[in-house]
Amino acid sequence: INKPLVQRLVVVGLGLIGGSFAKGLRARGVCREVVGVDLDPQARRMAVELGVVDRCEEQLAAACQGADVIMLAVPILAMECLLGELARLDLGDAVLTDAGSAKGNVVRAADAVFGGVPARFVPGHPIAGSEQSGVEAANGELFKRHKVILTPLPQTDAIALQRVDQLWRELGADVEHMQVEHHDQVLAATSHLPHLLAFGLVDSLAKRNENLEIFRYAAGGFRDFTRIAGSDPVMWHDIFLANREAVLRTLDVFRDDLDALRDAVDAGDGHHLLGVFTRARVAREHFS
Ligand code: NAD
């Protein structure tokens, strides 16, 4: 038997992402021990019952004792407070990482509470997930063949980075490194804006249609386009508050293009419409 890569992994936040990370690494025998922390006692109990972790601790300080890797997978706005608590602990040589969907706010919070971003903090974001949440949805195969973006800073310790990189690869993920600002701008465009549009469209139609009767006539296209409006509202509220600047930049550009589409419909400008639809179709062929 190979020596485990990690002696003690601590996962804080045993929801879909933290639970899946813990469960997958535990199932693969990558860690000698996986310790979970969660505010919710039911999540802690379920995590042990479902074999997501070896044991749970209520207190962060007790869990982090002797940890060599600490993964933070709490909602993004809870991350700041959690980093503050961690800054007051003696973390020894532990490598700290996170899974938050935006990176700038987490890095700024780490900078503020630690008085400089620690060299052993490796910010990360798995581009995988689902509309489900909670430990019941934890799936050790969730990250297989999905991208994970790590956003190291110039001061990030190379060994810490390699350690986190390796853990994600053990889960079958395809790891890439990116700059923090670039990550937040790319995700604002490819993930955050589409969620805003899906939530916004469904709400706009729903609030004007009593009994939601209009949705009875919705076909597959509507279903596909709005699937992501079934995502967790609190998680998404956190993401928009955390990544405001990048979202606004991409939203303003899109709003100009939407206005141009509106003008084309108004003016009966088929040439403009055909141009947009054709370019979009060609672009989409690159990733479908
Ligand atoms: P989730 O709601 O399924 O789980 C979050 C867990 O954290 C809950 O069990 C909650 O009780 C616990 N928690 C909240 N505050 C806490 C605190 N201060 N200390 C300890 N536990 C606390 O959420 P999730 O979908 O697993 O998301 C976790 C993180 O991963 C978020 O930052 C999110 O942005 C990011 N993320 C989510 C997805 C996705 O699709 N769900 C994808 C990539 C990244």
XYZ file of C-alpha atoms and ligand atoms in Angstrom:
332
model
C 0.000 0.000 0.000
C 1.280 3.439 -0.926
C 1.860 5.941 1.828
C -1.084 8.390 1.934
C -0.313 11.757 0.332
C -1.920 13.600 3.212
C -1.946 12.602 6.873
C -4.830 14.763 8.021
C -7.150 16.559 5.628
C -9.627 18.980 7.172
C -12.651 20.002 5.133
C -14.619 22.979 6.422
C -18.123 23.091 4.917
C -19.502 19.629 4.205
C -21.874 20.564 1.397
C -21.870 19.488 -2.226
C -18.327 20.675 -2.942
C -16.581 20.022 0.385
C -18.421 16.715 0.779
C -17.486 15.575 -2.722
C -13.836 16.562 -2.227
C -13.652 14.710 1.104
C -15.540 11.656 -0.114
C -13.516 11.273 -3.307
C -10.135 11.560 -1.569
C -11.199 9.291 1.261
C -12.472 6.637 -1.143
C -9.175 6.748 -3.037
C -7.121 6.298 0.138
C -5.259 9.552 -0.484
C -5.526 10.709 3.151
C -4.806 8.871 6.363
C -7.637 10.770 8.011
C -10.356 13.133 6.776
C -11.861 15.439 9.406
C -14.996 17.462 8.688
C -16.210 20.731 10.192
C -19.638 22.229 9.623
C -21.877 24.661 11.489
C -24.823 22.363 10.930
C -24.894 19.371 13.347
C -27.012 17.380 10.901
C -24.449 17.858 8.143
C -21.740 16.643 10.541
C -23.768 13.559 11.475
C -24.695 12.754 7.878
C -21.105 13.205 6.707
C -19.949 10.456 9.071
C -22.933 8.215 8.266
C -22.398 8.539 4.525
C -18.661 7.828 4.797
C -17.752 11.303 3.534
C -15.310 11.854 6.431
C -13.734 9.738 9.164
C -14.924 12.053 11.927
C -16.255 15.533 12.540
C -15.401 18.286 14.955
C -17.668 21.119 15.992
C -14.785 23.489 16.680
C -12.460 24.658 13.969
C -9.474 24.828 16.342
C -9.850 21.190 17.406
C -10.248 20.025 13.799
C -7.216 21.920 12.501
C -4.808 20.526 15.077
C -2.132 18.575 13.226
C -3.793 19.172 9.835
C -1.558 19.159 6.786
C -4.224 20.356 4.323
C -7.288 22.507 5.124
C -9.962 22.912 2.445
C -12.505 25.710 2.856
C -15.769 24.922 1.086
C -18.245 27.200 2.820
C -20.513 29.721 1.052
C -18.387 32.471 -0.376
C -19.477 35.250 1.995
C -18.816 32.981 4.997
C -15.229 32.607 3.779
C -14.098 36.004 5.179
C -15.234 35.222 8.693
C -13.745 31.731 8.524
C -10.370 33.073 7.362
C -10.486 35.475 10.316
C -10.934 32.539 12.700
C -8.119 30.604 11.026
C -5.774 33.584 11.312
C -6.099 33.352 15.088
C -5.015 29.669 15.141
C -1.582 28.128 14.936
C -1.839 26.259 11.644
C 1.709 24.927 11.738
C 2.803 23.894 8.247
C -0.741 23.288 6.999
C -1.577 24.113 3.394
C -4.759 26.152 3.130
C -6.965 26.086 0.054
C -10.548 26.928 -0.877
C -13.214 26.183 -3.470
C -15.022 29.527 -3.654
C -16.621 30.456 -6.977
C -14.968 33.894 -7.015
C -11.355 34.418 -6.094
C -10.678 38.156 -5.675
C -12.803 38.520 -2.556
C -11.282 35.443 -0.885
C -7.735 36.605 -1.638
C -8.515 40.136 -0.348
C -10.009 38.653 2.824
C -6.935 36.448 3.378
C -4.700 39.464 2.802
C -6.623 41.504 5.387
C -6.904 38.929 8.157
C -3.432 37.406 7.885
C -1.698 40.739 7.178
C -0.622 39.548 3.699
C -1.781 36.470 1.779
C -0.008 33.484 3.382
C 2.442 31.621 1.143
C 0.708 28.362 2.002
C -2.715 29.586 0.852
C -3.639 28.232 -2.577
C -6.913 29.739 -3.832
C -8.916 27.416 -6.071
C -12.226 26.889 -7.841
C -13.597 23.606 -9.219
C -15.665 24.194 -12.353
C -18.064 21.452 -11.459
C -21.203 21.352 -9.468
C -24.898 21.001 -9.878
C -28.165 22.562 -8.770
C -28.028 20.275 -5.732
C -26.490 21.241 -2.448
C -25.789 19.706 0.932
C -23.821 16.682 2.080
C -26.447 14.221 0.763
C -25.451 15.318 -2.748
C -21.729 14.623 -2.145
C -20.263 12.574 -4.962
C -16.641 11.454 -5.024
C -16.681 11.423 -8.837
C -18.034 14.974 -9.211
C -14.729 16.488 -10.339
C -13.696 13.768 -12.773
C -12.826 15.288 -16.182
C -13.818 18.741 -14.913
C -11.577 21.748 -14.781
C -10.238 23.086 -11.522
C -8.693 26.545 -11.624
C -6.002 27.412 -9.099
C -5.074 31.093 -8.788
C -1.671 31.197 -7.072
C -0.067 34.541 -6.238
C 3.608 35.427 -6.721
C 4.282 34.585 -3.063
C 2.500 31.203 -3.179
C 4.744 28.398 -1.999
C 5.535 26.030 -4.883
C 5.214 22.917 -2.733
C 1.842 24.007 -1.344
C 0.645 24.655 -4.894
C 1.856 21.277 -6.059
C 0.157 19.550 -3.129
C -3.260 21.093 -3.905
C -2.789 20.489 -7.627
C -2.044 16.825 -6.912
C -5.135 16.346 -4.714
C -7.432 17.614 -7.459
C -5.673 15.396 -10.005
C -6.243 12.400 -7.734
C -9.962 13.171 -8.148
C -9.614 13.058 -11.919
C -9.754 16.826 -12.408
C -7.973 18.752 -15.102
C -6.078 21.486 -13.227
C -5.200 24.877 -14.703
C -3.552 27.908 -13.173
C -4.791 31.441 -13.764
C -4.425 34.925 -12.359
C -7.050 35.931 -9.823
C -8.468 38.856 -11.863
C -8.558 36.807 -15.053
C -10.418 34.006 -13.261
C -13.053 36.397 -11.935
C -13.578 38.037 -15.338
C -13.806 34.719 -17.210
C -16.235 33.232 -14.682
C -18.330 36.425 -14.662
C -18.821 35.918 -18.394
C -19.247 32.153 -18.639
C -21.019 31.349 -15.385
C -22.237 34.360 -13.442
C -23.874 36.284 -16.320
C -25.784 33.205 -17.606
C -27.089 32.519 -14.082
C -28.212 36.144 -13.765
C -30.042 35.895 -17.096
C -31.703 32.570 -16.234
C -32.853 33.715 -12.781
C -33.935 37.080 -14.204
C -35.887 35.635 -17.127
C -37.778 33.052 -15.081
C -38.639 35.639 -12.418
C -39.695 38.233 -14.984
C -42.091 35.784 -16.653
C -43.308 34.190 -13.429
C -44.255 37.381 -11.646
C -46.417 38.488 -14.566
C -48.233 35.177 -14.987
C -50.687 34.041 -12.402
C -50.469 30.368 -11.445
C -47.313 30.147 -13.593
C -49.633 28.866 -16.322
C -47.303 30.148 -19.061
C -44.691 27.502 -18.189
C -47.076 24.749 -19.305
C -46.272 25.838 -22.861
C -42.531 25.947 -22.376
C -40.629 23.613 -24.674
C -37.193 22.014 -24.442
C -35.347 25.192 -25.344
C -36.828 27.064 -22.408
C -36.082 24.140 -20.121
C -32.442 23.989 -21.263
C -31.932 27.734 -21.031
C -33.425 28.024 -17.550
C -32.098 24.832 -15.905
C -29.610 26.856 -13.905
C -32.387 29.009 -12.417
C -32.966 25.957 -10.189
C -29.631 26.658 -8.440
C -29.335 27.634 -4.789
C -30.450 31.303 -4.434
C -28.281 31.956 -1.372
C -25.134 30.618 -3.005
C -25.756 32.789 -6.055
C -26.590 35.861 -4.030
C -23.176 35.392 -2.384
C -21.410 35.057 -5.745
C -22.899 38.273 -7.155
C -21.975 40.214 -4.035
C -18.466 38.733 -4.080
C -17.732 39.324 -7.766
C -19.537 42.613 -8.334
C -16.967 44.514 -10.399
C -16.308 41.734 -12.909
C -20.024 40.954 -13.228
C -20.847 44.613 -13.866
C -18.203 44.879 -16.586
C -19.515 41.860 -18.453
C -23.173 42.789 -17.830
C -22.708 46.306 -19.235
C -21.108 44.973 -22.414
C -23.884 42.426 -22.795
C -26.552 45.067 -22.176
C -25.179 47.106 -25.104
C -25.386 44.034 -27.333
C -28.900 43.278 -26.083
C -29.930 46.871 -26.873
C -28.519 46.435 -30.380
C -30.589 43.262 -30.764
C -33.657 45.113 -29.537
C -33.036 47.904 -32.055
C -32.645 45.336 -34.831
C -35.971 43.694 -33.938
C -37.605 47.124 -33.732
C -36.184 48.224 -37.080
C -36.814 44.875 -38.771
C -33.073 44.644 -39.395
C -32.833 40.990 -40.449
C -29.230 41.477 -41.539
C -28.153 42.292 -37.977
C -30.144 39.394 -36.522
C -28.779 36.917 -39.042
C -25.242 38.124 -38.379
C -25.570 37.656 -34.607
C -27.274 34.264 -34.843
C -24.797 32.910 -37.388
C -21.729 34.057 -35.455
C -23.188 32.623 -32.237
C -23.889 29.287 -33.877
C -20.369 29.026 -35.293
C -18.848 30.016 -31.919
C -20.952 27.472 -30.091
C -19.783 24.663 -32.366
C -16.357 25.088 -30.786
C -17.469 23.752 -27.431
C -20.542 21.601 -27.963
P -23.497 23.846 0.174
O -24.596 24.793 0.549
O -23.851 22.532 -0.430
O -22.598 23.576 1.485
C -22.040 24.561 2.290
C -21.828 23.968 3.692
O -21.070 24.896 4.477
C -23.122 23.713 4.452
O -23.122 22.378 4.959
C -23.093 24.748 5.589
O -23.737 24.276 6.774
C -21.613 24.929 5.794
N -21.203 26.192 6.404
C -21.661 27.444 6.154
N -20.968 28.349 6.860
C -20.043 27.667 7.578
C -19.010 28.042 8.486
N -18.785 29.318 8.793
N -18.257 27.058 9.049
C -18.482 25.762 8.750
N -19.438 25.347 7.886
C -20.205 26.293 7.311
O -22.517 24.697 -0.759
P -21.564 24.163 -1.945
O -22.365 24.102 -3.194
O -20.821 22.973 -1.487
O -20.571 25.406 -2.098
C -19.433 25.563 -1.250
C -18.446 26.526 -1.887
O -18.053 25.999 -3.147
C -19.011 27.923 -2.150
O -18.016 28.877 -1.838
C -19.306 27.923 -3.629
O -19.142 29.218 -4.181
C -18.257 26.957 -4.168
N -18.617 26.232 -5.410
C -19.883 25.728 -5.578
C -20.190 25.054 -6.764
C -21.575 24.464 -6.991
O -21.968 24.254 -8.132
N -22.321 24.161 -5.958
C -19.219 24.888 -7.757
C -17.930 25.389 -7.533
C -17.638 26.067 -6.346
